Amino acid sequence: MTKIKTIGCIGLGTMGRPIAAHLLKSGFLVSGYARRPSFFDDDGRGLITAGMRVAASPAELASDVDLVITNVVSGDDVKEVLLDRDDAVIHGASSELIVMDHSTIAPAQAKGINQQLRAHQIGFVDAPVSGGGTGAEAGTLVSMLGGNPEDIEKISSVLSCYTSGFRHIGDAGHGQVAKLCNQIAQVVTISGVAEAMQFAAIHDTDQKAVLDVMMQGFASSKMLGLMAPKMISEDFTPGMESRLHAKDMGIALAAAQEKGEELPSTALVSQILDAVQETGWQNMDTSILYRYLKNI
């Protein structure tokens, strides 16, 4: 089995930049491609200092690495850099290349991308992550993996550099299914936390005391412990921007509809998140749902 030594990173934002930094610290040879031309003149200067090499295109990046990691927003973005552009990854890749995608996209898109890459003898693992920017910085992300066991065995040492755990779920696309399950439970819970904190406020009850006792009862959860303090202090500094959760809820609903199923709670929270996007709070943390409730 060929050991991965060189890695190319496409998408160097909130998640991709700290992931690349962890890889550099771990001794991998890392190249980067940023779709924003000025990135390496400002936000990406630290990566250059740490040893990152800069590629002029996805194809150039792919020509010189064992693994390409993508961290972009949508399925269309993933397809663009991997397949659709004249200088996409497929135009520079060798038959030994593996692509690992950390973006959250539709399961059907992940399956389609896998088929197209494999037609070019390129391996593919859909590996969405949970933990947000905080987890990326700390190296404690959790990843859900879809792909064949051989490719997953090859990339496991890379994932160990910035995750606290990962799990092979099934074939390509199944990692995305697991991530969307995570997002459904997470975002519906955030909405419930916002309503609970608002309920305490309108009854002039000490929200911190309510939170403390809730954390000792059956309502206790990571989302309660993370989001309620942000809501109480009205600190909506983004850990996960509401626009991204809104995007994920839309993906989940569409994927359910393809199977003839409905997700009533998800649909309701999705409507609220869509309304939040129209307020100008799309770059705020999803805990902004609390402020939205206060204002309606």
XYZ file of C-alpha atoms in Angstrom, residues 21 23 28 30 56 72 85 120 198 230 261 285:
12
model
C -1.944 23.792 9.310
C -1.046 18.564 8.224
C 3.275 16.186 5.342
C 1.247 20.255 1.598
C -1.933 27.906 -9.676
C -15.697 23.914 -0.214
C -13.197 23.224 -15.007
C -10.485 8.341 -14.418
C -36.611 32.463 25.321
C -24.034 32.089 23.603
C -40.159 10.888 2.804
C -23.606 31.651 14.510
